[in-house]
mmCIF file of C-alpha atoms in Angstrom:
data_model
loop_
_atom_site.group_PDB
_atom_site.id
_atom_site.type_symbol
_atom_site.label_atom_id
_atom_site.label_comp_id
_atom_site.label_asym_id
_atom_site.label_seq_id
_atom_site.Cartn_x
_atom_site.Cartn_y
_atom_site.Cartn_z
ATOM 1 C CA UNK P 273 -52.012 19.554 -8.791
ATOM 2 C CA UNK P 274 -49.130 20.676 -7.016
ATOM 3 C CA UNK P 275 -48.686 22.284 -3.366
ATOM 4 C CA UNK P 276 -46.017 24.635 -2.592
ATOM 5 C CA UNK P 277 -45.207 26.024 0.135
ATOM 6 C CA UNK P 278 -43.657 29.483 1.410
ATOM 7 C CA UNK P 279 -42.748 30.628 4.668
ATOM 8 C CA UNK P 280 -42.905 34.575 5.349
ATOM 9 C CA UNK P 281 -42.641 34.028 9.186
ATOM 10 C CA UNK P 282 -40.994 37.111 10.570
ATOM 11 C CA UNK P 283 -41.476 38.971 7.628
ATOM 12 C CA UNK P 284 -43.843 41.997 7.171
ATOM 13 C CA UNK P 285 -45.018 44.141 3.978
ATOM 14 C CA UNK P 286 -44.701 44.443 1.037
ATOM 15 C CA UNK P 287 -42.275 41.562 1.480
ATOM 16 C CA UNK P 288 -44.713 38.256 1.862
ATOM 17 C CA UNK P 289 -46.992 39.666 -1.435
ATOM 18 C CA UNK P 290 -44.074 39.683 -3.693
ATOM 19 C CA UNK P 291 -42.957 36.363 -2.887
ATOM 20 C CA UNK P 292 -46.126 35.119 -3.448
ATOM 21 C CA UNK P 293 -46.597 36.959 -6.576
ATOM 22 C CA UNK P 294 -43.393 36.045 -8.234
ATOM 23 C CA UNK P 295 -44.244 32.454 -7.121
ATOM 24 C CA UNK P 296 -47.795 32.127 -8.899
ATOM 25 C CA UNK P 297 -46.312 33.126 -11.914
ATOM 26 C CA UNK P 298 -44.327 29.873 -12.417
ATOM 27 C CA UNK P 299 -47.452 27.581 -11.055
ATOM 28 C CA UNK P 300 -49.373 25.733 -13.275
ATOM 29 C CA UNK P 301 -53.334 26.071 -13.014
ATOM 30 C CA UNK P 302 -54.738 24.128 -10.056
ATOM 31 C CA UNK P 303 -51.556 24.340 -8.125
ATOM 32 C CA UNK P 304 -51.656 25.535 -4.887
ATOM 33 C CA UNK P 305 -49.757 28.214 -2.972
ATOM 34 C CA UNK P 306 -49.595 27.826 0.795
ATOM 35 C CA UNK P 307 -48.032 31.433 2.029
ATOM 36 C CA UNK P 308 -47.382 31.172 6.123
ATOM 37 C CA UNK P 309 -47.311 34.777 7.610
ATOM 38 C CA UNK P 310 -47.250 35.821 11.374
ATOM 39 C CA UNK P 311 -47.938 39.677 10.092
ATOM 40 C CA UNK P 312 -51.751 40.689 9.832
ATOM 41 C CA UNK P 313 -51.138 42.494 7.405
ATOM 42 C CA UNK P 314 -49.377 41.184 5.276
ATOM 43 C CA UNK P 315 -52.543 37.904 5.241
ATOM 44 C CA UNK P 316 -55.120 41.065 4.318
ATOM 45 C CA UNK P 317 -53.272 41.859 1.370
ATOM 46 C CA UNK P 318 -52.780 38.041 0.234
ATOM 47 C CA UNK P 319 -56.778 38.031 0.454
ATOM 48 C CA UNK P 320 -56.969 41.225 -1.301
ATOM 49 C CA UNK P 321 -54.570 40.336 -4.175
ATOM 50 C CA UNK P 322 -55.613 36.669 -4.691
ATOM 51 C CA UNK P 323 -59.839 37.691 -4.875
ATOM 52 C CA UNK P 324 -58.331 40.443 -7.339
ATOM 53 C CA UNK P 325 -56.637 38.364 -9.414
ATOM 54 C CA UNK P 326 -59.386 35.841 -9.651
ATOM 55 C CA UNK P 327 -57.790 33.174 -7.486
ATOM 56 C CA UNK P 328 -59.459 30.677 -5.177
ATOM 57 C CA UNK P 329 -57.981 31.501 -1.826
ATOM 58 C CA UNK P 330 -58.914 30.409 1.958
ATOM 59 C CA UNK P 331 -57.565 31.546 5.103
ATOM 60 C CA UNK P 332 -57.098 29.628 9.057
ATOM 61 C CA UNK P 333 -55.154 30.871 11.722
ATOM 62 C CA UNK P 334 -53.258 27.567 12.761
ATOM 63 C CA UNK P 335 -51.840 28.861 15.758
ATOM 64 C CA UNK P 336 -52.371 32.457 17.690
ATOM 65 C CA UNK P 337 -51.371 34.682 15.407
ATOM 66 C CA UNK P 338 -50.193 32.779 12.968
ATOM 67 C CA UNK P 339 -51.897 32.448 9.652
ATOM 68 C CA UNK P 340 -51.871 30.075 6.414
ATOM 69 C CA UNK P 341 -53.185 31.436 3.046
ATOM 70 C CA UNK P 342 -54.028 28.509 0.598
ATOM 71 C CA UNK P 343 -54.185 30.286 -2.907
ATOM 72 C CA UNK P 344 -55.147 27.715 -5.578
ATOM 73 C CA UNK P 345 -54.276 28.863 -9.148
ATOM 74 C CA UNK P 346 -56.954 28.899 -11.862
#
């Protein structure tokens, strides 16, 4: 298992799903992607995406308004 890490601080949507779409693709199952996001939004649709794809996912906010998504691969 693997943990990767990808920083969409500053950015807002569609922006941090994409990265974090075209970065699952290369991980191997049980890797984890941790996707750090400052836009609300943009964490609603990692939740969204990840339960739809079937992905194990959990969010914290680590500081105000500022939010990591762990999205383990499976």
């Amino acid at each position: 298992m693997a943990i990767h890490y990808l920083d969409m601080l500053g950015e807002i949507c569609p922006h941090p799903l994409h990265m974090a779409q075209a970065k699952m693709e290369k991980l191997k199952s049980g890797d984890v992607l941790v996707v750090e996001s400052d836009f609300s939004r943009s964490v609603r649709n990692l939740l969204a995406w990840a339960d739809k794809q079937g992905y194990k996912f959990d969010v914290e906010e680590v500081d105000k308004g500022i939010w990591q998504v762990k999205i383990t691969k499976c």
